[in-house]
GROMACS .gro file of C-alpha atoms in nm:
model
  299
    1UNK     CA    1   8.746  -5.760  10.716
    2UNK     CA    2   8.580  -6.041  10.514
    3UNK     CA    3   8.623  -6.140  10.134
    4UNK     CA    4   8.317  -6.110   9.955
    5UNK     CA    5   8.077  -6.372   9.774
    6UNK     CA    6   7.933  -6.123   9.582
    7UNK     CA    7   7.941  -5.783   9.413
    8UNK     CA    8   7.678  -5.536   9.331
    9UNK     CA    9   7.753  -5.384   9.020
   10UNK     CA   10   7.577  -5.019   9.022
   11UNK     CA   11   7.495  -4.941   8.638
   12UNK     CA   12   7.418  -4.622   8.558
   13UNK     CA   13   7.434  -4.436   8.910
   14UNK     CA   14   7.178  -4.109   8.863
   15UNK     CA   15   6.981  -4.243   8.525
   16UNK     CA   16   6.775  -4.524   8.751
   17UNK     CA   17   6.431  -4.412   8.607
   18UNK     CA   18   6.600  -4.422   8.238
   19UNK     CA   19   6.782  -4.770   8.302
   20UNK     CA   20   6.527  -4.957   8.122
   21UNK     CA   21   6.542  -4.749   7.778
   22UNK     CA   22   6.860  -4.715   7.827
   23UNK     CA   23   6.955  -5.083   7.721
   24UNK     CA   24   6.765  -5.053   7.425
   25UNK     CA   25   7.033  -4.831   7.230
   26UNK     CA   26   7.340  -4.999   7.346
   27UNK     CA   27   7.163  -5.332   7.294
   28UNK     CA   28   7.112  -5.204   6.926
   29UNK     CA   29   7.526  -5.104   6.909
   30UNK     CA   30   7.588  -5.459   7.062
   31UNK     CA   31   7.397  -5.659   6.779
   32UNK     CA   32   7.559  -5.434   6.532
   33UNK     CA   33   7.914  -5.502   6.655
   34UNK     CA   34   7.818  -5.855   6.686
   35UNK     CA   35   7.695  -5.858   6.292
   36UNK     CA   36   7.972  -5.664   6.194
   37UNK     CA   37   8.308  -5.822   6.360
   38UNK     CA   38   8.086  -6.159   6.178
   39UNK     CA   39   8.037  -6.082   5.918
   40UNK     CA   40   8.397  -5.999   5.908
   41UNK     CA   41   8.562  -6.300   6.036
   42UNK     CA   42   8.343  -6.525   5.786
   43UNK     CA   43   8.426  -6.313   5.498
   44UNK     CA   44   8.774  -6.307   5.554
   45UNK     CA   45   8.754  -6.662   5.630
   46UNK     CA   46   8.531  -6.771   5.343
   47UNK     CA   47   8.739  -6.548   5.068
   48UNK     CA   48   9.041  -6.680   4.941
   49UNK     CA   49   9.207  -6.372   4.751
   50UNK     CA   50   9.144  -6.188   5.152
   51UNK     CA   51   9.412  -6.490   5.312
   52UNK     CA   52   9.648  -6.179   5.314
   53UNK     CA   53   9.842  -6.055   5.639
   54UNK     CA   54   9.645  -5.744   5.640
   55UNK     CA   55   9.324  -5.940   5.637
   56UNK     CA   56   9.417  -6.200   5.887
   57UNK     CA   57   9.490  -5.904   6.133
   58UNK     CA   58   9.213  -5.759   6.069
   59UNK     CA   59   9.001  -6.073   6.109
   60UNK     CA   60   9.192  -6.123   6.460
   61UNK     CA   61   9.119  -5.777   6.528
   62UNK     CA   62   8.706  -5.843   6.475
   63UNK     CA   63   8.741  -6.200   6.653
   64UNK     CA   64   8.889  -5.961   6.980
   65UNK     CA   65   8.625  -5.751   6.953
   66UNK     CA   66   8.339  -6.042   6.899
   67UNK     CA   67   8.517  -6.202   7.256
   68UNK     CA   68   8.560  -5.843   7.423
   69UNK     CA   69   8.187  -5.724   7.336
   70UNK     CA   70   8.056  -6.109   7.445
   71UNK     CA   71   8.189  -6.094   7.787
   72UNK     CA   72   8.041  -5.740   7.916
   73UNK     CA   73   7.720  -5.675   7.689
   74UNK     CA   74   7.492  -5.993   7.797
   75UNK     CA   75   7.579  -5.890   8.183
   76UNK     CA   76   7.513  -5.525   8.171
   77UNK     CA   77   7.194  -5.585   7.938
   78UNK     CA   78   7.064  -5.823   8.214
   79UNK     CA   79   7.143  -5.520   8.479
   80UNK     CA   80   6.956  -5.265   8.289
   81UNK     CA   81   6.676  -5.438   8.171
   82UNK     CA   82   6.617  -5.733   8.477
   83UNK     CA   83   6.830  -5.529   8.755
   84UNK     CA   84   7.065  -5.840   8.770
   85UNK     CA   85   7.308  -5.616   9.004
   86UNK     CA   86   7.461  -5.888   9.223
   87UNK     CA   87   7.781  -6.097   9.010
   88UNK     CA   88   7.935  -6.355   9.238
   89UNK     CA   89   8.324  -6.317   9.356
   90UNK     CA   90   8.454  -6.601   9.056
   91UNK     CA   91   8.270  -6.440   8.818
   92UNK     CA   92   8.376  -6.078   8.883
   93UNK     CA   93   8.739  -6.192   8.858
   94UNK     CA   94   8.696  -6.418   8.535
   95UNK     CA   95   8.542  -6.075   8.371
   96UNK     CA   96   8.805  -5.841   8.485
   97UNK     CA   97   9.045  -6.115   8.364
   98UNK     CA   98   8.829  -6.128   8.025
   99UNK     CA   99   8.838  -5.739   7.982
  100UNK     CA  100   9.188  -5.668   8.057
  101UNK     CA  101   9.375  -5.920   7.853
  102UNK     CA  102   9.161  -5.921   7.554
  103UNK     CA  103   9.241  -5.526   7.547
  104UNK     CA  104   9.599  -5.658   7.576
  105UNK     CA  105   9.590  -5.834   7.253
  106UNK     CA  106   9.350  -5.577   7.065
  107UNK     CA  107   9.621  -5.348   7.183
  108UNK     CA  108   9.897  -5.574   6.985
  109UNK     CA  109   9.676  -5.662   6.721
  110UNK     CA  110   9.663  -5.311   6.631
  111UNK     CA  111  10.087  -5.316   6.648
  112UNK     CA  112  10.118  -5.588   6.389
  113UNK     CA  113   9.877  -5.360   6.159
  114UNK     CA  114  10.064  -5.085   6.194
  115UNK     CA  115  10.399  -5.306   6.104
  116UNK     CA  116  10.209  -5.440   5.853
  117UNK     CA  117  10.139  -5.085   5.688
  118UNK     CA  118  10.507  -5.004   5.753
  119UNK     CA  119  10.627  -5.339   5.581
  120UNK     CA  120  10.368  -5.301   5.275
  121UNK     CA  121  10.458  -4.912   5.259
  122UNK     CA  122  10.886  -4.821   5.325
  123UNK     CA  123  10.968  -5.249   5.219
  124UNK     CA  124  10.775  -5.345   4.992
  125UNK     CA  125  10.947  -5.610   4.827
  126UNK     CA  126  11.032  -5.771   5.141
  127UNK     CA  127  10.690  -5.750   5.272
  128UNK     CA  128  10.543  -6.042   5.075
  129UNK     CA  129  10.840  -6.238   5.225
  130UNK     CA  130  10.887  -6.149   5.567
  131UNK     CA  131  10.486  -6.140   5.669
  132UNK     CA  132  10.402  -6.516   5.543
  133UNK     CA  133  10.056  -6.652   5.680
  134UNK     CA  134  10.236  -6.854   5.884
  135UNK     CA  135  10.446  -6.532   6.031
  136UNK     CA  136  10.102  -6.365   6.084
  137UNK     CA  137   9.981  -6.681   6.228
  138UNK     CA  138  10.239  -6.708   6.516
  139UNK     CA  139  10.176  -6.290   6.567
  140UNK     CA  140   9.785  -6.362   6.625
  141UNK     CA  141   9.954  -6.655   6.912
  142UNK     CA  142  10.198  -6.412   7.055
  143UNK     CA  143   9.949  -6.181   7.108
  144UNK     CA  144   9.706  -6.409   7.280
  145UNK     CA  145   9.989  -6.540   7.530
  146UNK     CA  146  10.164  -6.203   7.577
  147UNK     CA  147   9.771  -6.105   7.706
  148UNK     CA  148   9.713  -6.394   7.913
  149UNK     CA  149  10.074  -6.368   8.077
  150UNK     CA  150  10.061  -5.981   8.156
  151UNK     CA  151   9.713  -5.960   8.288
  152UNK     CA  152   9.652  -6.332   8.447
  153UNK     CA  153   9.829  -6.217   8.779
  154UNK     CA  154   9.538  -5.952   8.834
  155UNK     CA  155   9.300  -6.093   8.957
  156UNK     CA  156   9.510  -6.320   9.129
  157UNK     CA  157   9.659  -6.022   9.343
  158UNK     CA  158   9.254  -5.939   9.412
  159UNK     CA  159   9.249  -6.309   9.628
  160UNK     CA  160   9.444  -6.220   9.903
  161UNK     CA  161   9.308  -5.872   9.951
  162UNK     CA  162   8.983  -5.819  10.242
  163UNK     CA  163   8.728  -5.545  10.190
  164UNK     CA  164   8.502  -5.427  10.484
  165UNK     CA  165   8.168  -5.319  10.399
  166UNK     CA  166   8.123  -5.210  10.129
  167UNK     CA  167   8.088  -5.412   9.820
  168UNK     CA  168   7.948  -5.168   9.540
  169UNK     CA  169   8.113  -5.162   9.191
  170UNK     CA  170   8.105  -4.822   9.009
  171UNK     CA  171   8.062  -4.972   8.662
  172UNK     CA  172   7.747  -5.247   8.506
  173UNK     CA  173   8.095  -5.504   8.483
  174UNK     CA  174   8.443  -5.594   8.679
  175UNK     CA  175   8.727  -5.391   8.654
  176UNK     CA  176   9.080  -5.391   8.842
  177UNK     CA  177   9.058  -5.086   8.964
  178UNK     CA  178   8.736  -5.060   9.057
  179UNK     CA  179   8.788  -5.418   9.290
  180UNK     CA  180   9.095  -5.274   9.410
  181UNK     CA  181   8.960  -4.973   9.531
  182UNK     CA  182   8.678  -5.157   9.749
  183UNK     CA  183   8.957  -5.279   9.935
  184UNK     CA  184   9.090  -5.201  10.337
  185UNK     CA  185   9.392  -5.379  10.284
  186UNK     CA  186   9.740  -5.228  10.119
  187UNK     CA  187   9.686  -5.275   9.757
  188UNK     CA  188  10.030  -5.073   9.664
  189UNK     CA  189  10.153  -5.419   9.458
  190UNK     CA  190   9.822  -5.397   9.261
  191UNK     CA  191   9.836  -5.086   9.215
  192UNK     CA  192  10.238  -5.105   9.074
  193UNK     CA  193  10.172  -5.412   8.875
  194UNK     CA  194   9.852  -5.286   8.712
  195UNK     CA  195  10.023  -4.967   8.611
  196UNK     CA  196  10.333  -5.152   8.531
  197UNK     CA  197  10.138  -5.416   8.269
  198UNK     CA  198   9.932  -5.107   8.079
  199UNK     CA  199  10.286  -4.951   8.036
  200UNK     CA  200  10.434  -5.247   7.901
  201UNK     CA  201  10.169  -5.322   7.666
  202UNK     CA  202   9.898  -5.053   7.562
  203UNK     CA  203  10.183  -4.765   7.694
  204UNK     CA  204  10.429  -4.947   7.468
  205UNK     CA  205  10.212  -5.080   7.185
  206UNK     CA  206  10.071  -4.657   7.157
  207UNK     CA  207  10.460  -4.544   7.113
  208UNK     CA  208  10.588  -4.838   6.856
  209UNK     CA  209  10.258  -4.753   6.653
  210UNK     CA  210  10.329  -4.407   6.696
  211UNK     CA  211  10.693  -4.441   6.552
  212UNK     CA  212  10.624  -4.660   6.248
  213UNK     CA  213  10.338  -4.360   6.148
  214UNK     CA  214  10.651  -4.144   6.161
  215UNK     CA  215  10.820  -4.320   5.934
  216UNK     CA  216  10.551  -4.391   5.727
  217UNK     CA  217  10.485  -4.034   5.677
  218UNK     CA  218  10.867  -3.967   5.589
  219UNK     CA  219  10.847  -4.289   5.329
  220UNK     CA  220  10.523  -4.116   5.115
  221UNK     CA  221  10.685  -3.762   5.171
  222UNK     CA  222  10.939  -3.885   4.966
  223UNK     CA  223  10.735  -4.050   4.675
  224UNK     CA  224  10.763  -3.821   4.377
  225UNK     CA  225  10.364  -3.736   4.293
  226UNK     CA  226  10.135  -3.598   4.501
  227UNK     CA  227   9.887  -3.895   4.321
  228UNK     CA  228  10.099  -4.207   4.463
  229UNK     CA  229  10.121  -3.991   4.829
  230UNK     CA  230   9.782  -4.008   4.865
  231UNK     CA  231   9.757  -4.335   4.738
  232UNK     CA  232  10.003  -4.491   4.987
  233UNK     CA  233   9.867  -4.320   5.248
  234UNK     CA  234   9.502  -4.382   5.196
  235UNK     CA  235   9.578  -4.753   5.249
  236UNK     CA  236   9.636  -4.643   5.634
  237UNK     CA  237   9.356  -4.423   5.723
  238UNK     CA  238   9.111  -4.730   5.852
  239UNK     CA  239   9.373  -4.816   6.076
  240UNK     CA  240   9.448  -4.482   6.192
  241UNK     CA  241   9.064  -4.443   6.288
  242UNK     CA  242   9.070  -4.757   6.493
  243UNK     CA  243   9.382  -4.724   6.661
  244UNK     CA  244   9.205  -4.336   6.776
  245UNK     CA  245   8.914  -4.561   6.846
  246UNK     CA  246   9.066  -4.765   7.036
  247UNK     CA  247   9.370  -4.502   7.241
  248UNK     CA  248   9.144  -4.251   7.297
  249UNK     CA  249   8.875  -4.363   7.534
  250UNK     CA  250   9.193  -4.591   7.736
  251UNK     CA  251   9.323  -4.300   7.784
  252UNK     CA  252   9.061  -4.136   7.931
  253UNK     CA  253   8.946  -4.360   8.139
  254UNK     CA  254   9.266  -4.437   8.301
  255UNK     CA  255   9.290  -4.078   8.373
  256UNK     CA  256   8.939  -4.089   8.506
  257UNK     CA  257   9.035  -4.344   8.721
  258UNK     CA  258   9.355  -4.235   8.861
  259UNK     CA  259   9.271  -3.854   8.897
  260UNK     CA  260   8.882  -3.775   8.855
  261UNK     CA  261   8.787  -3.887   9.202
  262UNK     CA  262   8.589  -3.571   9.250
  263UNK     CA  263   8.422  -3.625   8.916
  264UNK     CA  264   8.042  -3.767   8.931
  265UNK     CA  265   8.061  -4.108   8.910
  266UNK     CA  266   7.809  -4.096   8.594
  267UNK     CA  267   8.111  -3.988   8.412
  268UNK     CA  268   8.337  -4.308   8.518
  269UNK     CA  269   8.087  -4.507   8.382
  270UNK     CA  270   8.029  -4.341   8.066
  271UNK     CA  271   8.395  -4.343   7.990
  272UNK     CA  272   8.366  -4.703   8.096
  273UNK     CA  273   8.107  -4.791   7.822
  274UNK     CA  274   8.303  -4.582   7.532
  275UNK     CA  275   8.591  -4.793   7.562
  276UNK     CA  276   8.380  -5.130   7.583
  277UNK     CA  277   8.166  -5.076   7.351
  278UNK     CA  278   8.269  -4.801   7.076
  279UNK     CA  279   8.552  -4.995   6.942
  280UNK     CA  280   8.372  -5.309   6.868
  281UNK     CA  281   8.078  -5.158   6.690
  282UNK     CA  282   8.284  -4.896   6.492
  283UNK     CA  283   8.636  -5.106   6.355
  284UNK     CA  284   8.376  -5.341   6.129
  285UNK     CA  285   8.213  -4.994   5.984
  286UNK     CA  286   8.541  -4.848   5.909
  287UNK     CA  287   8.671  -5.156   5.751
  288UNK     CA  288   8.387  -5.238   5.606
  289UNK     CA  289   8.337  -4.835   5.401
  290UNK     CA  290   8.754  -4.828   5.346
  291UNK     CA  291   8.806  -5.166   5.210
  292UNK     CA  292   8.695  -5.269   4.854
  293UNK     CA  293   8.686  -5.631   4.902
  294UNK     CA  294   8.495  -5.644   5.226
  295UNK     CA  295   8.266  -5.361   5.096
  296UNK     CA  296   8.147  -5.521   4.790
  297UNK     CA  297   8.140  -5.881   4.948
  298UNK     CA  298   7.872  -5.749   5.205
  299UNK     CA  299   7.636  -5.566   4.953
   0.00000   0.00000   0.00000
């Protein structure tokens, strides 16, 4: 039993002789998401008339993804492309820290949209009101702590666990799960808490989002024309696509993780890169085609 300096992280496991071409593509979707969530954020920042709750969100949402895309991209390009496998013990955790609890407040980021939507849809004379700047402000800090607070004890519950042996990572960056499972020690507290803090966040974030769509829907079913239905809902089809974008590849990758042990692990670390890296590069496109303002302040 020993606790290890170093990982190796393994990359793509079965597409060795393609690694190097490989990194081209997804270093083309990385400088893409990078220009996008930018261009974005300064936008949004530089544009008075956009200092509106649903642009603030969105320009925390892009500033998540700018953080979440930084912190796996440069290490996994440098694996591919140099065969940088080995990431040091400090490092490993600070990523797995890095990926998890930026997730966390993407995750309620994408709650205070939806609430927005809700507010600016079934209240809207109290929306102007209630969801002040400063309001929104305090939501972007909430979400930050409410992050740090559910996912700092991770990799402190990785510290006192020993591995023997082996010390091979199934993914090109650090997860949780994928440290915990190198372990030889009981990891049944990691294992409760991790479960317990996607739950309690993403698990919990999914279902509030999922009830104020409900009541969305019943608000424009009862608008009178068909014209001002569509119009009230259009205003919530961007976020729909990146809350999908978003949901979708968590939850397959947790189930990946918890029940696809017999599964190659190729397909761990595709469903890996998906969650990483489609959200970032697609929530700028989506805003960016839905949204007038942003749209016509980028051409």
């Amino acid at each position: 039993n020993f606790s290890p300096s170093s990982f190796v992280l393994a990359g793509t496991p079965g597409l060795e002789a393609a690694r190097f071409w490989l990194a081209f593509p997804l270093c083309a979707m990385y400088l893409v998401a990078i220009a996008g969530n930018g261009a974005v954020v300064f936008i949004v920042k530089t544009e008075l008339s956009l200092h509106a709750p649903m642009y603030i969100f969105l320009c925390m949402l892009a500033g998540v993804d700018l953080a979440l895309s930084t912190s796996t991209m440069p290490r996994m390009l440098s694996l591919l492309w140099f065969d940088w496998r080995e990431i040091s013990f400090g490092a490993c955790l600070l990523q797995m820290f890095l990926i998890h609890s930026l997730s966390a407040v993407e995750s309620t980021v994408l709650l205070a949209m939806a609430w927005d939507r809700y507010m600016a849809i079934c209240h809207p004379l109290r929306h102007a009101t209630i969801l002040t700047n400063p309001v929104t402000a305090k939501i972007g800090l909430a979400a930050v702590a409410r992050g740090v607070l559910f996912f700092l004890p991770l990799p402190l519950l990785i510290l006192p666990l020993s591995f023997c042996g082996a010390n091979v990572l199934s993914h090109a960056y650090c997860l949780h799960q994928d440290v915990m499972n190198l372990a030889c020690t009981s990891t049944t507290v990691n294992i409760v808490y991790g479960l317990t803090a996607i739950l309690l966040v993403m698990g919990l974030d999914a279902l509030l989002i999922a009830l104020s769509y409900c009541m969305i829907i019943k608000a424009v079913l009862q608008l009178s024309s068909r014209k001002e239905r569509v119009k009230a809902f259009s205003t919530c089809v961007a976020h729909l696509c990146v809350v999908l974008a978003f949901y979708m590849p968590l939850i397959g990758l947790s189930i990946v993780h918890r029940f696809g042990k017999g599964l190659a692990p190729l397909v761990q670390v595709v469903m890996g890169d998906v969650y990483l890296l489609v959200p970032p590069l697609l929530n700028p496109i989506v805003y960016g085609v839905r949204t007038k303002q942003i749209r016509r302040r980028i051409l």
